Coordinates of C-alpha atoms in Angstrom, one line a residue:
X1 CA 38.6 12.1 115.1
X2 CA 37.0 15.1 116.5
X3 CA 37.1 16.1 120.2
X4 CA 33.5 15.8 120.1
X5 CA 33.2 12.0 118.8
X6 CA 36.4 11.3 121.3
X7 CA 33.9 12.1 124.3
X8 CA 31.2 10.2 122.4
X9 CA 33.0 6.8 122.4
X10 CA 34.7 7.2 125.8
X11 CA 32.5 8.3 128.1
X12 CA 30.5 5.3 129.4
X13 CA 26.5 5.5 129.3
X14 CA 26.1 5.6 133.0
X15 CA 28.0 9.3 133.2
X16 CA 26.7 10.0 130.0
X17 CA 24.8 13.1 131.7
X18 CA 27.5 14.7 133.8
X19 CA 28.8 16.9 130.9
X20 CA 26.3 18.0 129.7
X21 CA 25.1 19.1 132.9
X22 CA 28.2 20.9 134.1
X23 CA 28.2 22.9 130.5
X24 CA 24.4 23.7 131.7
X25 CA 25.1 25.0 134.9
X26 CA 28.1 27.2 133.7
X27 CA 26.6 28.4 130.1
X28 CA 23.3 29.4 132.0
X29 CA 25.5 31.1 134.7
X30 CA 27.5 33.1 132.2
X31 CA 24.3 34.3 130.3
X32 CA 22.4 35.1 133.2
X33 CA 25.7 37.3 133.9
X34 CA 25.4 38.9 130.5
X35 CA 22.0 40.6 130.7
X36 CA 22.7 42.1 133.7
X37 CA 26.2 43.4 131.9
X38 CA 24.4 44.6 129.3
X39 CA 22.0 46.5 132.0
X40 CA 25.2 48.5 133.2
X41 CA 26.1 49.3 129.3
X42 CA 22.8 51.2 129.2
X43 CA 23.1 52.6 132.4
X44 CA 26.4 54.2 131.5
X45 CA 24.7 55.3 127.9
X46 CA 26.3 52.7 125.9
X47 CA 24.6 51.8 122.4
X48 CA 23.5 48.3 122.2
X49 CA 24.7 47.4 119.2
X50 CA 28.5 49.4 119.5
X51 CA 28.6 47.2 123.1
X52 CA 27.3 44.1 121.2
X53 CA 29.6 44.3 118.0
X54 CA 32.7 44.8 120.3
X55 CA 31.8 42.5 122.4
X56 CA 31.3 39.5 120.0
X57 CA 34.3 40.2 118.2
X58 CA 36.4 40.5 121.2
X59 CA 35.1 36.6 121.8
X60 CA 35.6 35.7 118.5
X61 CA 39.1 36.8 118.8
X62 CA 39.6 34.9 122.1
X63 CA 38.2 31.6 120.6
X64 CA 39.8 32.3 117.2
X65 CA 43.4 32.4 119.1
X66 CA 42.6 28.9 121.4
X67 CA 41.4 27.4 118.1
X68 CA 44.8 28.3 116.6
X69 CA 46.5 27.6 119.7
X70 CA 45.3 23.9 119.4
X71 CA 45.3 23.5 115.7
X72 CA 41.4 23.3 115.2
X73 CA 40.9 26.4 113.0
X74 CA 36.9 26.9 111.7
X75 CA 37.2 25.6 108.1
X76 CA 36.3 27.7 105.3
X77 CA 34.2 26.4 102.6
X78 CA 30.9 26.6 101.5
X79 CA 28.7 24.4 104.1
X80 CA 30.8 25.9 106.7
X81 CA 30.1 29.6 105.6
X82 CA 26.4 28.5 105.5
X83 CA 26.5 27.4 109.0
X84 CA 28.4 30.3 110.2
X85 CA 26.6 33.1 109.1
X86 CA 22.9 31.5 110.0
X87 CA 23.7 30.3 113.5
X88 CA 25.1 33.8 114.3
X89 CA 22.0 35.5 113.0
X90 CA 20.0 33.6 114.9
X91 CA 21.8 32.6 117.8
X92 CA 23.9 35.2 118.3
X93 CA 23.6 38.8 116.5
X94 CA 19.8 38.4 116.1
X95 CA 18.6 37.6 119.0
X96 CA 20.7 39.5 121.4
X97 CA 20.4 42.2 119.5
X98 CA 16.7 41.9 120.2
X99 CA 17.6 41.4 124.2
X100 CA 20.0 44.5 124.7
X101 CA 18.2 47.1 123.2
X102 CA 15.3 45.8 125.0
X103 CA 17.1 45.1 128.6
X104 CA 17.0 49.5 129.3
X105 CA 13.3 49.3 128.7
X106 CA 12.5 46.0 130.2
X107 CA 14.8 45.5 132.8
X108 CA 17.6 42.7 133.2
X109 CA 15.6 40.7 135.3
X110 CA 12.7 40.3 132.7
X111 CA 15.1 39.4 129.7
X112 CA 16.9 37.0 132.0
X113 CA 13.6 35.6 132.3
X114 CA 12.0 35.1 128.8
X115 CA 15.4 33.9 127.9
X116 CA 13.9 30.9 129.3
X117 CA 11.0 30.5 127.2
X118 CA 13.2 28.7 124.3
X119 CA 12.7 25.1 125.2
X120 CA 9.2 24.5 124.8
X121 CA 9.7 25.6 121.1
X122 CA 12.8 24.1 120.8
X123 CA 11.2 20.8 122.5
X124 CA 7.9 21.0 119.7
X125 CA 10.3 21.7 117.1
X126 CA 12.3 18.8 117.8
X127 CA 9.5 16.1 118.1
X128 CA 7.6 17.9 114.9
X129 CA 11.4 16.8 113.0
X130 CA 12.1 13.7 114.7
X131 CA 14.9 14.8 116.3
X132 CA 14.1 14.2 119.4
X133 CA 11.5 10.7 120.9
X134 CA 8.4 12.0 123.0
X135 CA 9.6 11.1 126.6
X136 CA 7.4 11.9 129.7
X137 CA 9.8 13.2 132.1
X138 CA 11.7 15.8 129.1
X139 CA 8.0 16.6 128.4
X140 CA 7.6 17.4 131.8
X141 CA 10.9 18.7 132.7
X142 CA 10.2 21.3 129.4
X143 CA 6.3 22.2 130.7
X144 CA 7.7 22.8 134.3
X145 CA 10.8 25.1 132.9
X146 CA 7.8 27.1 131.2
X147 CA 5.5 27.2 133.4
X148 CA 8.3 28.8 135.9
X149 CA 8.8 31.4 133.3
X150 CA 5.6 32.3 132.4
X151 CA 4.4 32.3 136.5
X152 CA 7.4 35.0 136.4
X153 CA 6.5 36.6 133.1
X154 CA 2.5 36.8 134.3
X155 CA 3.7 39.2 137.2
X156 CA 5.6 41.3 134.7
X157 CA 3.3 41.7 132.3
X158 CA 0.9 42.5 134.4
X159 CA 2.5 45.6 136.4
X160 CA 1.1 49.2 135.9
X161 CA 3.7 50.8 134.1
X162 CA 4.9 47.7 131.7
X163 CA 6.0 49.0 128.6
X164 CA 3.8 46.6 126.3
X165 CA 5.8 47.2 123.0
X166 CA 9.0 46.3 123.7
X167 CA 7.8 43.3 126.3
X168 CA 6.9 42.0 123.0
X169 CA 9.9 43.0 121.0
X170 CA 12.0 41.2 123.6
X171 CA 9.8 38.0 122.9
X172 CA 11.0 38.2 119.5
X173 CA 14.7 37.0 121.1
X174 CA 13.7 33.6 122.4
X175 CA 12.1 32.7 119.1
X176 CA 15.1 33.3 117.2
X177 CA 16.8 31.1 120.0
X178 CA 14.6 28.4 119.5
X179 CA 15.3 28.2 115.5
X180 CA 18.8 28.4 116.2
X181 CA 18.9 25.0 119.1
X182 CA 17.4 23.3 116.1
X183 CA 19.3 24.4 113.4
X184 CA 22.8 24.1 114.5
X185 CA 22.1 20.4 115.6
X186 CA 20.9 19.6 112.1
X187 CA 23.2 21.5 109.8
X188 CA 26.4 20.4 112.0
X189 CA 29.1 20.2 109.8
X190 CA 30.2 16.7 109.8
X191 CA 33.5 15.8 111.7
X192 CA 34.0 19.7 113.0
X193 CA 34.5 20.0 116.5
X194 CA 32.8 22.5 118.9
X195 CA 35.7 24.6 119.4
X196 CA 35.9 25.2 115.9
X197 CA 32.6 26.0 114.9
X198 CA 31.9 28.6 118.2
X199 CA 34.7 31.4 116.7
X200 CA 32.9 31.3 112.7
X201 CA 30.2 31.7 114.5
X202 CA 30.7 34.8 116.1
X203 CA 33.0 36.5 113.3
X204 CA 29.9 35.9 110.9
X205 CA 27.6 37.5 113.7
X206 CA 29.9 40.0 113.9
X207 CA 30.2 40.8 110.5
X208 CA 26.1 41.0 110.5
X209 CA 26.4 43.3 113.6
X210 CA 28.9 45.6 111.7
X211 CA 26.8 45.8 108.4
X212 CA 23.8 47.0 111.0
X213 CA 26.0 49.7 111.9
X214 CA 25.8 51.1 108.8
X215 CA 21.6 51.5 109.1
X216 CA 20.8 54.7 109.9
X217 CA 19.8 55.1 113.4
X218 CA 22.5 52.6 114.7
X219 CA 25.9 53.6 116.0
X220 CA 29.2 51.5 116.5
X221 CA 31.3 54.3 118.9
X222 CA 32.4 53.8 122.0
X223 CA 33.2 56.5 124.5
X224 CA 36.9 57.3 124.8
X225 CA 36.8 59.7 127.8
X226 CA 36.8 57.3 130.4
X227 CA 37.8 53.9 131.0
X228 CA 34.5 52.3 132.0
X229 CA 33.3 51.5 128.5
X230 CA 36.1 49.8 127.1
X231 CA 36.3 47.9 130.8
X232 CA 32.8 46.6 130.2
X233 CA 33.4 45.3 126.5
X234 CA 36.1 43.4 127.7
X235 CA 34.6 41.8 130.1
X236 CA 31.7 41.1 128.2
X237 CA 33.6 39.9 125.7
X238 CA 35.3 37.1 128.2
X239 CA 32.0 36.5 129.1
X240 CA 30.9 35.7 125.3
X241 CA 33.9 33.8 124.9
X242 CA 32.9 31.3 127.5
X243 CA 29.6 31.3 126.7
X244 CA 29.3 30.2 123.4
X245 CA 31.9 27.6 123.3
X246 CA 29.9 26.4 126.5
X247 CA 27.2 26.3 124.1
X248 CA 28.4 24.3 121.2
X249 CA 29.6 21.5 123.5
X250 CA 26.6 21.4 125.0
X251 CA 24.8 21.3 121.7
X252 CA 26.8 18.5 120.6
X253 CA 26.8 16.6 124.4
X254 CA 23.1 17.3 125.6
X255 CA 21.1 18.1 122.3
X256 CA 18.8 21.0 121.5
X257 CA 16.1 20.7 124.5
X258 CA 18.3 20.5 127.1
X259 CA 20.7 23.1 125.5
X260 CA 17.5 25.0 125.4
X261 CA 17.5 25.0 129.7
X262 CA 20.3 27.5 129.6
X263 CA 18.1 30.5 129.4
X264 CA 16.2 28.4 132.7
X265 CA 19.7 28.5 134.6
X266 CA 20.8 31.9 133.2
X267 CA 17.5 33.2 134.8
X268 CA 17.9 31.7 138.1
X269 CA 21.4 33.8 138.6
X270 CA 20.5 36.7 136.3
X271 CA 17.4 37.9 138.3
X272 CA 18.9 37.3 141.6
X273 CA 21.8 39.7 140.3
X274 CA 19.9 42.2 138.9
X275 CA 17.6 42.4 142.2
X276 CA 21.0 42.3 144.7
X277 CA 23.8 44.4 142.7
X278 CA 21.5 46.3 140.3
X279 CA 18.2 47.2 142.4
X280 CA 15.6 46.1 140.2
X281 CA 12.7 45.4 142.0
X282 CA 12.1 41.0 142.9
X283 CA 9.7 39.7 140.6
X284 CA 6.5 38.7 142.2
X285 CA 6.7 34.9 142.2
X286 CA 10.3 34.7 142.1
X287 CA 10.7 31.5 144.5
X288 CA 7.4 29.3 142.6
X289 CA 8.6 30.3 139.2
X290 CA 12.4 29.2 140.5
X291 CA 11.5 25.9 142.1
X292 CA 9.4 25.1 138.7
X293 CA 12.6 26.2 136.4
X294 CA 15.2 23.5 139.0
X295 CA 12.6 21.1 138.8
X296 CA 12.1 21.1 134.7
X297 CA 16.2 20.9 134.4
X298 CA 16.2 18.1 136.7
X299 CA 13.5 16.4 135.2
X300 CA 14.9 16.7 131.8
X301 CA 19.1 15.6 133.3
X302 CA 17.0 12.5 134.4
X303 CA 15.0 11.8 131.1
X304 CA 18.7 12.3 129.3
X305 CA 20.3 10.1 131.3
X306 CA 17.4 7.4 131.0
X307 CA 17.5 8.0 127.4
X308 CA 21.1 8.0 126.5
X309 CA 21.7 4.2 126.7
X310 CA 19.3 3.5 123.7
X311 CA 20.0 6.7 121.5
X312 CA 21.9 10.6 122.1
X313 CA 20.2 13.5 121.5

């Protein structure tokens, strides 16, 4: 029995929503922490991709040693492969690939924000393959997460000197999000447990990340001549680490809508840190589009819990 379907059967419905929750919480604070590291890689004329690919495969390392640690190696075969190497395109390689090249021209604060644009797709998605019953408070919890995001967004977009071409690059990242909520909850490998499935993840998306490295155009060296670089990737890398193991369990504990919130939490401490520690400028409508982003997670934590008696995510 997997550490997953242990939790399952002993958790009783009535604190059903707790873990979930608490993954939330720390999975969106982690990420919201990650844009603004990857701000400070381009400040310090880091490639994206070389502070990417060393990051992920620093994580992948970490998990791949707890998973050994506890005897839960990622298997190898052929369903496993396939689940590997598509989640980390799309959930990992793709899409942040998409956010930190963007995050120099864009700004922390603004990728910390679209990162919260995922659930609405993730939430049609679901209903459009039955993975998920039409409730009214998720419905709501989803369109007031949005609407926080897009009142945020609006301001953005429509500043004088907004860079209109890679604003919608950027966008690109929380679609590939979106596919990749729903597609990891469908394709889960039956009777693998989170922390096995989070370190094939990122070795496949860091084998994708290496094999970009060879495109012309795209570098994988890090600076040598001071220590800063190599600081940052390891720290990054920690942060990864957490992050995505984070992720699965929530995944597998809340479903793909509310796993979709994380970019909603990881905005709510990414633009504050960007504004305080990095000096990007506040957002106009920072507090509305805030309060609108707490009140769609809480409305959606409540519609779980409601929910959970009859049938998980």
């Amino acid at each position: 029995m997997t550490l997953s379907s242990t939790a399952r059967t002993t958790h009783p419905p009535k604190s059903a929503w707790l873990a979930p929750l608490v993954y939330l919480l720390a999975g969106g604070a982690l990420l919201g922490l990650s844009t603004n590291l990857a701000k400070l890689a381009g400040d310090i004329q880091l490639p994206a991709l070389a502070f990417l690919f060393w990051s992920i495969s620093g994580a992948a390392l970490i998990l791949l040693v707890l998973a050994a640690f506890r005897r839960n190696l990622p298997p190898v075969n052929r369903r496993t492969i396939e689940y590997y190497a598509i989640s980390g395109l799309l959930g990992v390689a793709g899409a942040n690939l998409v956010f930190f090249t963007a995050i120099p021209h864009v700004g922390a604060g603004f990728v910390a924000l679209i990162i919260t644009l995922p659930p609405l797709l993730t939430y049609i998605g679901a209903l459009a393959l039955n993975m998920e019953r039409f409730q009214v408070l998720r419905a709501t919890g989803v369109i007031s997460a949005l609407a926080g995001a897009v009142t945020l967004a609006f301001h953005k977009l429509s500043a004088p000197d907004a860079d209109y071409l890679w604003i919608l690059l950027a966008l690109i990242g929380p679609v590939l999000l979106a596919i990749g909520n729903l597609y990891r909850t469908l394709r889960w490998p039956e009777g693998v447990s989170s922390d096995a499935l989070a370190p094939g993840m990122l070795i496949a998306a860091a084998v994708i990340l290496l094999s970009v490295g060879f495109l012309p155009g795209f570098s994988l060296k890090v600076p040598t001549d001071r220590s800063l670089p190599i600081m940052l990737i390891a720290v990054q890398a920690m942060v990864f680490a957490g992050q995505f193991l984070l992720l699965f369990l929530l995944q597998k504990s809340g479903g793909p809508v509310f796993l979709s919130l994380l970019g909603s939490v990881g905005a709510v401490v990414g633009v504050p840190v960007a504004i305080l520690l990095q000096g990007e400028t506040a957002p106009e409508g920072l507090l509305l589009g805030t309060l609108l982003i707490g009140a769609g997670i809480a409305l959606l934590n409540i519609g779980k819990a409601k929910q959970y008696p009859n049938k998980p995510d």
